[in-house]
Amino acid sequence: MSTEAIRAAFAANPALAAMIPDWQGIADALPPVVTLRETFVTERGIVNALGIMEGETFLQALESFAVADLPAEHPLKTYQPGIARQLAWLKRDGLDASSSTVRMLLDTMAALGLLDAAAVQAVKALAEEQQPLSEYDVRRAVLNDDGSLAI
């Protein structure tokens, strides 16, 4: 979490300021830092992450979309051939769940009701590593170099 994000959290939640100087308590109250790592997910990985039934539903929704006769005004019409190609990769080497393009397409398909949003989040989470925020990061964001409050 960046210094700016930590300061924004203080602005949004005045109760955090009341916790000063409990730096570890504040760090524990803030969301973890999420980093992405390259993670190739195959059909098998999707079924493992979502379960047999939900994984199959997810995969069928992708396959149905890839071959659907979409109207010209559909927001993903131009992406449909690329999604179809990615399905072939999903069967072999997998899709990189950390890829911003893959994540954006999955989110868009969820927003359009083509995929279940919780399932999309579970697939994306396969590439996410969560690290707790350190008390040092909180102190750096909250205090100026001279020890005065920066928030």
Short mmCIF file of N, CA and C in Angstrom, two decimals:
data_model
loop_
_atom_site.label_atom_id
_atom_site.label_comp_id
_atom_site.label_asym_id
_atom_site.label_seq_id
_atom_site.Cartn_x
_atom_site.Cartn_y
_atom_site.Cartn_z
N MET A 1 0.85 -1.16 0.00
CA MET A 1 0.00 0.00 0.00
C MET A 1 0.90 1.23 0.00
N SER A 2 0.64 2.14 -0.88
CA SER A 2 1.48 3.33 -1.01
C SER A 2 1.22 4.31 0.12
N THR A 3 2.15 5.25 0.30
CA THR A 3 1.98 6.30 1.29
C THR A 3 0.68 7.06 1.05
N GLU A 4 0.42 7.37 -0.22
CA GLU A 4 -0.80 8.10 -0.55
C GLU A 4 -2.05 7.29 -0.20
N ALA A 5 -2.01 5.99 -0.45
CA ALA A 5 -3.16 5.14 -0.13
C ALA A 5 -3.38 5.04 1.37
N ILE A 6 -2.31 4.97 2.13
CA ILE A 6 -2.43 4.93 3.59
C ILE A 6 -3.02 6.24 4.09
N ARG A 7 -2.52 7.36 3.57
CA ARG A 7 -3.06 8.66 3.98
C ARG A 7 -4.53 8.80 3.58
N ALA A 8 -4.89 8.27 2.42
CA ALA A 8 -6.29 8.31 1.99
C ALA A 8 -7.16 7.46 2.92
N ALA A 9 -6.63 6.36 3.41
CA ALA A 9 -7.37 5.53 4.36
C ALA A 9 -7.63 6.29 5.65
N PHE A 10 -6.65 7.08 6.09
CA PHE A 10 -6.84 7.91 7.29
C PHE A 10 -7.91 8.96 7.04
N ALA A 11 -7.89 9.57 5.86
CA ALA A 11 -8.89 10.59 5.53
C ALA A 11 -10.29 9.99 5.48
N ALA A 12 -10.39 8.76 5.00
CA ALA A 12 -11.70 8.11 4.87
C ALA A 12 -12.20 7.53 6.19
N ASN A 13 -11.28 7.25 7.11
CA ASN A 13 -11.66 6.60 8.36
C ASN A 13 -10.97 7.29 9.53
N PRO A 14 -11.61 8.32 10.11
CA PRO A 14 -10.99 9.06 11.22
C PRO A 14 -10.66 8.19 12.44
N ALA A 15 -11.29 7.05 12.57
CA ALA A 15 -11.00 6.17 13.71
C ALA A 15 -9.55 5.69 13.68
N LEU A 16 -8.96 5.65 12.50
CA LEU A 16 -7.55 5.22 12.42
C LEU A 16 -6.65 6.20 13.15
N ALA A 17 -6.93 7.50 13.02
CA ALA A 17 -6.10 8.52 13.69
C ALA A 17 -6.17 8.36 15.20
N ALA A 18 -7.30 7.91 15.70
CA ALA A 18 -7.45 7.72 17.14
C ALA A 18 -6.58 6.57 17.64
N MET A 19 -6.11 5.72 16.73
CA MET A 19 -5.27 4.58 17.11
C MET A 19 -3.79 4.95 17.24
N ILE A 20 -3.40 6.13 16.77
CA ILE A 20 -2.00 6.55 16.85
C ILE A 20 -1.61 6.61 18.32
N PRO A 21 -0.52 6.06 18.76
CA PRO A 21 0.63 5.50 18.06
C PRO A 21 0.65 3.98 17.98
N ASP A 22 -0.48 3.33 17.95
CA ASP A 22 -0.54 1.87 17.81
C ASP A 22 -0.30 1.51 16.35
N TRP A 23 0.95 1.62 15.92
CA TRP A 23 1.29 1.45 14.50
C TRP A 23 0.92 0.06 13.99
N GLN A 24 1.18 -0.96 14.78
CA GLN A 24 0.85 -2.33 14.35
C GLN A 24 -0.66 -2.51 14.29
N GLY A 25 -1.37 -1.95 15.24
CA GLY A 25 -2.84 -2.02 15.22
C GLY A 25 -3.42 -1.36 13.98
N ILE A 26 -2.84 -0.23 13.60
CA ILE A 26 -3.29 0.46 12.39
C ILE A 26 -2.96 -0.39 11.16
N ALA A 27 -1.75 -0.95 11.13
CA ALA A 27 -1.36 -1.80 9.99
C ALA A 27 -2.29 -2.99 9.87
N ASP A 28 -2.67 -3.56 11.00
CA ASP A 28 -3.59 -4.71 10.99
C ASP A 28 -4.99 -4.32 10.53
N ALA A 29 -5.38 -3.06 10.79
CA ALA A 29 -6.72 -2.60 10.42
C ALA A 29 -6.82 -2.25 8.93
N LEU A 30 -5.69 -2.03 8.28
CA LEU A 30 -5.69 -1.68 6.86
C LEU A 30 -5.61 -2.94 6.00
N PRO A 31 -6.11 -2.86 4.77
CA PRO A 31 -6.07 -4.05 3.92
C PRO A 31 -4.64 -4.46 3.57
N PRO A 32 -4.43 -5.73 3.31
CA PRO A 32 -3.08 -6.19 2.95
C PRO A 32 -2.65 -5.65 1.59
N VAL A 33 -1.36 -5.70 1.38
CA VAL A 33 -0.79 -5.31 0.09
C VAL A 33 -0.92 -6.53 -0.83
N VAL A 34 -1.51 -6.32 -1.99
CA VAL A 34 -1.70 -7.42 -2.94
C VAL A 34 -0.73 -7.23 -4.10
N THR A 35 0.07 -8.25 -4.34
CA THR A 35 0.97 -8.24 -5.49
C THR A 35 0.58 -9.40 -6.39
N LEU A 36 0.87 -9.23 -7.66
CA LEU A 36 0.55 -10.26 -8.64
C LEU A 36 1.82 -11.02 -9.01
N ARG A 37 1.67 -12.32 -9.19
CA ARG A 37 2.79 -13.13 -9.68
C ARG A 37 2.28 -13.92 -10.88
N GLU A 38 3.13 -14.07 -11.85
CA GLU A 38 2.75 -14.80 -13.07
C GLU A 38 2.26 -16.19 -12.68
N THR A 39 1.02 -16.49 -13.08
CA THR A 39 0.40 -17.76 -12.73
C THR A 39 -0.44 -18.22 -13.92
N PHE A 40 0.00 -19.28 -14.56
CA PHE A 40 -0.74 -19.81 -15.69
C PHE A 40 -1.77 -20.83 -15.19
N VAL A 41 -3.03 -20.57 -15.52
CA VAL A 41 -4.14 -21.38 -15.05
C VAL A 41 -4.75 -22.11 -16.24
N THR A 42 -4.86 -23.41 -16.13
CA THR A 42 -5.47 -24.23 -17.17
C THR A 42 -6.92 -24.53 -16.77
N GLU A 43 -7.61 -25.26 -17.63
CA GLU A 43 -8.96 -25.70 -17.29
C GLU A 43 -8.95 -26.47 -15.98
N ARG A 44 -7.96 -27.30 -15.79
CA ARG A 44 -7.85 -28.09 -14.56
C ARG A 44 -7.71 -27.16 -13.35
N GLY A 45 -6.93 -26.10 -13.50
CA GLY A 45 -6.76 -25.14 -12.41
C GLY A 45 -8.05 -24.41 -12.07
N ILE A 46 -8.84 -24.11 -13.09
CA ILE A 46 -10.13 -23.46 -12.85
C ILE A 46 -11.06 -24.38 -12.09
N VAL A 47 -11.12 -25.64 -12.51
CA VAL A 47 -11.97 -26.60 -11.81
C VAL A 47 -11.47 -26.81 -10.38
N ASN A 48 -10.16 -26.85 -10.18
CA ASN A 48 -9.62 -27.01 -8.83
C ASN A 48 -9.98 -25.81 -7.96
N ALA A 49 -9.93 -24.61 -8.54
CA ALA A 49 -10.21 -23.39 -7.77
C ALA A 49 -11.69 -23.21 -7.49
N LEU A 50 -12.53 -23.57 -8.44
CA LEU A 50 -13.97 -23.29 -8.31
C LEU A 50 -14.81 -24.50 -7.92
N GLY A 51 -14.25 -25.68 -8.06
CA GLY A 51 -15.03 -26.89 -7.82
C GLY A 51 -15.56 -27.42 -9.15
N ILE A 52 -15.98 -28.66 -9.15
CA ILE A 52 -16.38 -29.32 -10.39
C ILE A 52 -17.54 -28.62 -11.06
N MET A 53 -18.60 -28.37 -10.32
CA MET A 53 -19.81 -27.80 -10.94
C MET A 53 -19.60 -26.35 -11.36
N GLU A 54 -19.10 -25.53 -10.43
CA GLU A 54 -18.91 -24.11 -10.75
C GLU A 54 -17.80 -23.93 -11.79
N GLY A 55 -16.77 -24.76 -11.72
CA GLY A 55 -15.71 -24.69 -12.72
C GLY A 55 -16.23 -25.02 -14.10
N GLU A 56 -17.07 -26.05 -14.19
CA GLU A 56 -17.66 -26.42 -15.47
C GLU A 56 -18.57 -25.31 -15.99
N THR A 57 -19.34 -24.70 -15.12
CA THR A 57 -20.21 -23.60 -15.51
C THR A 57 -19.38 -22.43 -16.06
N PHE A 58 -18.29 -22.12 -15.38
CA PHE A 58 -17.38 -21.04 -15.79
C PHE A 58 -16.81 -21.33 -17.18
N LEU A 59 -16.31 -22.53 -17.36
CA LEU A 59 -15.70 -22.91 -18.64
C LEU A 59 -16.74 -22.93 -19.76
N GLN A 60 -17.93 -23.44 -19.47
CA GLN A 60 -18.99 -23.45 -20.49
C GLN A 60 -19.40 -22.04 -20.87
N ALA A 61 -19.43 -21.13 -19.91
CA ALA A 61 -19.78 -19.74 -20.21
C ALA A 61 -18.74 -19.12 -21.14
N LEU A 62 -17.47 -19.40 -20.89
CA LEU A 62 -16.41 -18.90 -21.77
C LEU A 62 -16.55 -19.49 -23.17
N GLU A 63 -16.77 -20.78 -23.24
CA GLU A 63 -16.90 -21.45 -24.54
C GLU A 63 -18.12 -20.96 -25.30
N SER A 64 -19.23 -20.76 -24.60
CA SER A 64 -20.45 -20.26 -25.25
C SER A 64 -20.24 -18.86 -25.79
N PHE A 65 -19.57 -18.02 -25.00
CA PHE A 65 -19.30 -16.66 -25.46
C PHE A 65 -18.44 -16.66 -26.71
N ALA A 66 -17.44 -17.54 -26.74
CA ALA A 66 -16.50 -17.56 -27.85
C ALA A 66 -17.17 -17.87 -29.18
N VAL A 67 -18.27 -18.63 -29.15
CA VAL A 67 -18.94 -19.01 -30.41
C VAL A 67 -20.28 -18.31 -30.60
N ALA A 68 -20.66 -17.44 -29.68
CA ALA A 68 -21.96 -16.77 -29.76
C ALA A 68 -22.00 -15.81 -30.95
N ASP A 69 -23.17 -15.64 -31.50
CA ASP A 69 -23.38 -14.68 -32.58
C ASP A 69 -23.76 -13.35 -31.92
N LEU A 70 -22.75 -12.53 -31.65
CA LEU A 70 -22.96 -11.28 -30.92
C LEU A 70 -23.41 -10.17 -31.87
N PRO A 71 -24.29 -9.30 -31.41
CA PRO A 71 -24.67 -8.15 -32.23
C PRO A 71 -23.47 -7.20 -32.36
N ALA A 72 -23.44 -6.44 -33.41
CA ALA A 72 -22.32 -5.54 -33.68
C ALA A 72 -22.07 -4.56 -32.54
N GLU A 73 -23.12 -4.18 -31.82
CA GLU A 73 -22.96 -3.18 -30.76
C GLU A 73 -22.54 -3.78 -29.41
N HIS A 74 -22.38 -5.10 -29.34
CA HIS A 74 -21.96 -5.73 -28.08
C HIS A 74 -20.58 -5.20 -27.69
N PRO A 75 -20.39 -4.82 -26.43
CA PRO A 75 -19.12 -4.21 -26.02
C PRO A 75 -17.89 -5.11 -26.18
N LEU A 76 -18.09 -6.42 -26.25
CA LEU A 76 -16.95 -7.33 -26.40
C LEU A 76 -16.86 -7.96 -27.79
N LYS A 77 -17.66 -7.47 -28.72
CA LYS A 77 -17.68 -8.05 -30.07
C LYS A 77 -16.28 -8.10 -30.68
N THR A 78 -15.54 -7.01 -30.58
CA THR A 78 -14.20 -6.99 -31.18
C THR A 78 -13.21 -7.88 -30.45
N TYR A 79 -13.51 -8.22 -29.18
CA TYR A 79 -12.61 -9.07 -28.40
C TYR A 79 -12.92 -10.55 -28.56
N GLN A 80 -14.05 -10.86 -29.13
CA GLN A 80 -14.51 -12.25 -29.20
C GLN A 80 -13.50 -13.19 -29.86
N PRO A 81 -12.91 -12.83 -31.01
CA PRO A 81 -11.93 -13.75 -31.60
C PRO A 81 -10.71 -13.99 -30.68
N GLY A 82 -10.27 -12.94 -30.00
CA GLY A 82 -9.15 -13.10 -29.08
C GLY A 82 -9.49 -13.97 -27.90
N ILE A 83 -10.71 -13.84 -27.40
CA ILE A 83 -11.15 -14.69 -26.29
C ILE A 83 -11.22 -16.14 -26.74
N ALA A 84 -11.70 -16.36 -27.95
CA ALA A 84 -11.75 -17.72 -28.50
C ALA A 84 -10.34 -18.31 -28.58
N ARG A 85 -9.39 -17.51 -29.02
CA ARG A 85 -8.00 -17.98 -29.11
C ARG A 85 -7.45 -18.30 -27.73
N GLN A 86 -7.78 -17.46 -26.75
CA GLN A 86 -7.30 -17.69 -25.39
C GLN A 86 -7.88 -18.98 -24.80
N LEU A 87 -9.07 -19.35 -25.23
CA LEU A 87 -9.65 -20.61 -24.77
C LEU A 87 -8.77 -21.79 -25.18
N ALA A 88 -8.19 -21.71 -26.36
CA ALA A 88 -7.28 -22.77 -26.80
C ALA A 88 -6.06 -22.82 -25.87
N TRP A 89 -5.57 -21.65 -25.47
CA TRP A 89 -4.43 -21.62 -24.54
C TRP A 89 -4.84 -22.19 -23.19
N LEU A 90 -6.07 -21.92 -22.78
CA LEU A 90 -6.58 -22.41 -21.51
C LEU A 90 -6.54 -23.94 -21.46
N LYS A 91 -6.74 -24.58 -22.59
CA LYS A 91 -6.73 -26.03 -22.67
C LYS A 91 -5.31 -26.60 -22.61
N ARG A 92 -4.32 -25.82 -23.05
CA ARG A 92 -2.95 -26.34 -23.10
C ARG A 92 -2.07 -25.75 -21.99
N ASP A 93 -1.53 -24.58 -22.25
CA ASP A 93 -0.55 -23.98 -21.35
C ASP A 93 -1.19 -23.14 -20.25
N GLY A 94 -2.41 -22.70 -20.47
CA GLY A 94 -3.11 -21.89 -19.48
C GLY A 94 -3.06 -20.41 -19.81
N LEU A 95 -3.85 -19.66 -19.10
CA LEU A 95 -3.88 -18.20 -19.19
C LEU A 95 -3.20 -17.63 -17.96
N ASP A 96 -2.47 -16.55 -18.15
CA ASP A 96 -1.79 -15.91 -17.04
C ASP A 96 -2.78 -15.08 -16.24
N ALA A 97 -3.14 -15.55 -15.06
CA ALA A 97 -4.12 -14.86 -14.22
C ALA A 97 -3.60 -13.55 -13.66
N SER A 98 -2.31 -13.26 -13.85
CA SER A 98 -1.76 -11.98 -13.42
C SER A 98 -1.77 -10.95 -14.54
N SER A 99 -2.06 -11.38 -15.75
CA SER A 99 -2.05 -10.49 -16.91
C SER A 99 -3.16 -9.45 -16.79
N SER A 100 -2.80 -8.18 -16.98
CA SER A 100 -3.80 -7.12 -16.89
C SER A 100 -4.88 -7.29 -17.95
N THR A 101 -4.52 -7.80 -19.12
CA THR A 101 -5.50 -8.01 -20.19
C THR A 101 -6.48 -9.11 -19.80
N VAL A 102 -5.98 -10.22 -19.31
CA VAL A 102 -6.85 -11.32 -18.90
C VAL A 102 -7.76 -10.87 -17.76
N ARG A 103 -7.21 -10.18 -16.79
CA ARG A 103 -7.99 -9.72 -15.64
C ARG A 103 -9.07 -8.74 -16.08
N MET A 104 -8.74 -7.84 -16.98
CA MET A 104 -9.70 -6.87 -17.48
C MET A 104 -10.83 -7.55 -18.24
N LEU A 105 -10.49 -8.52 -19.08
CA LEU A 105 -11.53 -9.24 -19.82
C LEU A 105 -12.44 -10.04 -18.89
N LEU A 106 -11.87 -10.69 -17.91
CA LEU A 106 -12.69 -11.45 -16.95
C LEU A 106 -13.61 -10.50 -16.18
N ASP A 107 -13.07 -9.37 -15.73
CA ASP A 107 -13.90 -8.40 -15.00
C ASP A 107 -15.02 -7.86 -15.88
N THR A 108 -14.71 -7.59 -17.14
CA THR A 108 -15.72 -7.07 -18.06
C THR A 108 -16.80 -8.11 -18.29
N MET A 109 -16.39 -9.35 -18.47
CA MET A 109 -17.38 -10.42 -18.68
C MET A 109 -18.26 -10.60 -17.44
N ALA A 110 -17.69 -10.42 -16.26
CA ALA A 110 -18.48 -10.49 -15.03
C ALA A 110 -19.44 -9.31 -14.96
N ALA A 111 -18.95 -8.12 -15.29
CA ALA A 111 -19.80 -6.92 -15.24
C ALA A 111 -20.97 -7.03 -16.21
N LEU A 112 -20.76 -7.72 -17.32
CA LEU A 112 -21.83 -7.90 -18.31
C LEU A 112 -22.72 -9.09 -17.98
N GLY A 113 -22.44 -9.78 -16.89
CA GLY A 113 -23.26 -10.92 -16.48
C GLY A 113 -22.94 -12.20 -17.23
N LEU A 114 -21.82 -12.22 -17.95
CA LEU A 114 -21.45 -13.42 -18.71
C LEU A 114 -20.74 -14.44 -17.83
N LEU A 115 -20.08 -13.98 -16.79
CA LEU A 115 -19.40 -14.85 -15.84
C LEU A 115 -19.81 -14.43 -14.43
N ASP A 116 -19.78 -15.37 -13.51
CA ASP A 116 -20.09 -15.08 -12.12
C ASP A 116 -18.94 -14.28 -11.51
N ALA A 117 -19.27 -13.14 -10.90
CA ALA A 117 -18.24 -12.25 -10.36
C ALA A 117 -17.40 -12.92 -9.28
N ALA A 118 -18.00 -13.73 -8.43
CA ALA A 118 -17.25 -14.41 -7.38
C ALA A 118 -16.28 -15.43 -7.99
N ALA A 119 -16.70 -16.10 -9.05
CA ALA A 119 -15.83 -17.06 -9.72
C ALA A 119 -14.67 -16.34 -10.38
N VAL A 120 -14.93 -15.20 -11.00
CA VAL A 120 -13.86 -14.42 -11.62
C VAL A 120 -12.85 -14.01 -10.56
N GLN A 121 -13.33 -13.53 -9.40
CA GLN A 121 -12.43 -13.13 -8.34
C GLN A 121 -11.61 -14.32 -7.84
N ALA A 122 -12.20 -15.49 -7.76
CA ALA A 122 -11.47 -16.67 -7.31
C ALA A 122 -10.38 -17.06 -8.30
N VAL A 123 -10.66 -16.93 -9.59
CA VAL A 123 -9.65 -17.24 -10.61
C VAL A 123 -8.53 -16.21 -10.56
N LYS A 124 -8.89 -14.94 -10.45
CA LYS A 124 -7.87 -13.89 -10.37
C LYS A 124 -7.02 -14.04 -9.10
N ALA A 125 -7.64 -14.49 -8.02
CA ALA A 125 -6.91 -14.64 -6.75
C ALA A 125 -5.80 -15.67 -6.83
N LEU A 126 -5.87 -16.57 -7.81
CA LEU A 126 -4.81 -17.56 -7.97
C LEU A 126 -3.45 -16.90 -8.23
N ALA A 127 -3.46 -15.68 -8.76
CA ALA A 127 -2.22 -14.98 -9.07
C ALA A 127 -1.88 -13.90 -8.05
N GLU A 128 -2.65 -13.84 -6.97
CA GLU A 128 -2.45 -12.78 -5.99
C GLU A 128 -1.74 -13.29 -4.74
N GLU A 129 -0.80 -12.50 -4.28
CA GLU A 129 -0.14 -12.77 -3.01
C GLU A 129 -0.46 -11.60 -2.09
N GLN A 130 -0.95 -11.90 -0.90
CA GLN A 130 -1.29 -10.85 0.05
C GLN A 130 -0.23 -10.80 1.14
N GLN A 131 0.29 -9.60 1.35
CA GLN A 131 1.27 -9.36 2.40
C GLN A 131 0.67 -8.36 3.38
N PRO A 132 0.72 -8.65 4.67
CA PRO A 132 0.21 -7.66 5.62
C PRO A 132 1.02 -6.37 5.53
N LEU A 133 0.35 -5.28 5.77
CA LEU A 133 1.02 -3.98 5.79
C LEU A 133 1.89 -3.92 7.03
N SER A 134 3.08 -3.39 6.91
CA SER A 134 3.98 -3.32 8.07
C SER A 134 3.72 -2.05 8.87
N GLU A 135 4.02 -2.12 10.13
CA GLU A 135 3.87 -0.94 10.98
C GLU A 135 4.83 0.15 10.54
N TYR A 136 5.97 -0.23 9.98
CA TYR A 136 6.94 0.75 9.49
C TYR A 136 6.34 1.55 8.32
N ASP A 137 5.63 0.86 7.41
CA ASP A 137 4.99 1.56 6.30
C ASP A 137 3.95 2.57 6.81
N VAL A 138 3.23 2.18 7.85
CA VAL A 138 2.24 3.09 8.43
C VAL A 138 2.94 4.30 9.03
N ARG A 139 3.99 4.07 9.81
CA ARG A 139 4.73 5.20 10.43
C ARG A 139 5.29 6.13 9.36
N ARG A 140 5.85 5.55 8.29
CA ARG A 140 6.41 6.38 7.21
C ARG A 140 5.35 7.25 6.57
N ALA A 141 4.13 6.73 6.44
CA ALA A 141 3.05 7.50 5.80
C ALA A 141 2.47 8.55 6.73
N VAL A 142 2.45 8.26 8.03
CA VAL A 142 1.75 9.11 8.98
C VAL A 142 2.66 10.20 9.56
N LEU A 143 3.94 9.90 9.65
CA LEU A 143 4.86 10.84 10.28
C LEU A 143 5.79 11.50 9.27
N ASN A 144 6.04 12.78 9.48
CA ASN A 144 7.08 13.49 8.72
C ASN A 144 8.45 13.10 9.26
N ASP A 145 9.50 13.49 8.56
CA ASP A 145 10.86 13.14 8.99
C ASP A 145 11.19 13.68 10.39
N ASP A 146 10.58 14.80 10.75
CA ASP A 146 10.85 15.38 12.06
C ASP A 146 9.97 14.81 13.18
N GLY A 147 9.13 13.82 12.84
CA GLY A 147 8.27 13.18 13.83
C GLY A 147 6.89 13.79 13.96
N SER A 148 6.64 14.89 13.27
CA SER A 148 5.29 15.48 13.32
C SER A 148 4.35 14.69 12.41
N LEU A 149 3.06 14.86 12.66
CA LEU A 149 2.07 14.14 11.86
C LEU A 149 1.98 14.69 10.44
N ALA A 150 1.92 13.80 9.50
CA ALA A 150 1.80 14.19 8.09
C ALA A 150 0.34 14.11 7.61
N ILE A 151 -0.53 13.62 8.47
CA ILE A 151 -1.93 13.48 8.07
C ILE A 151 -2.79 14.56 8.71
#
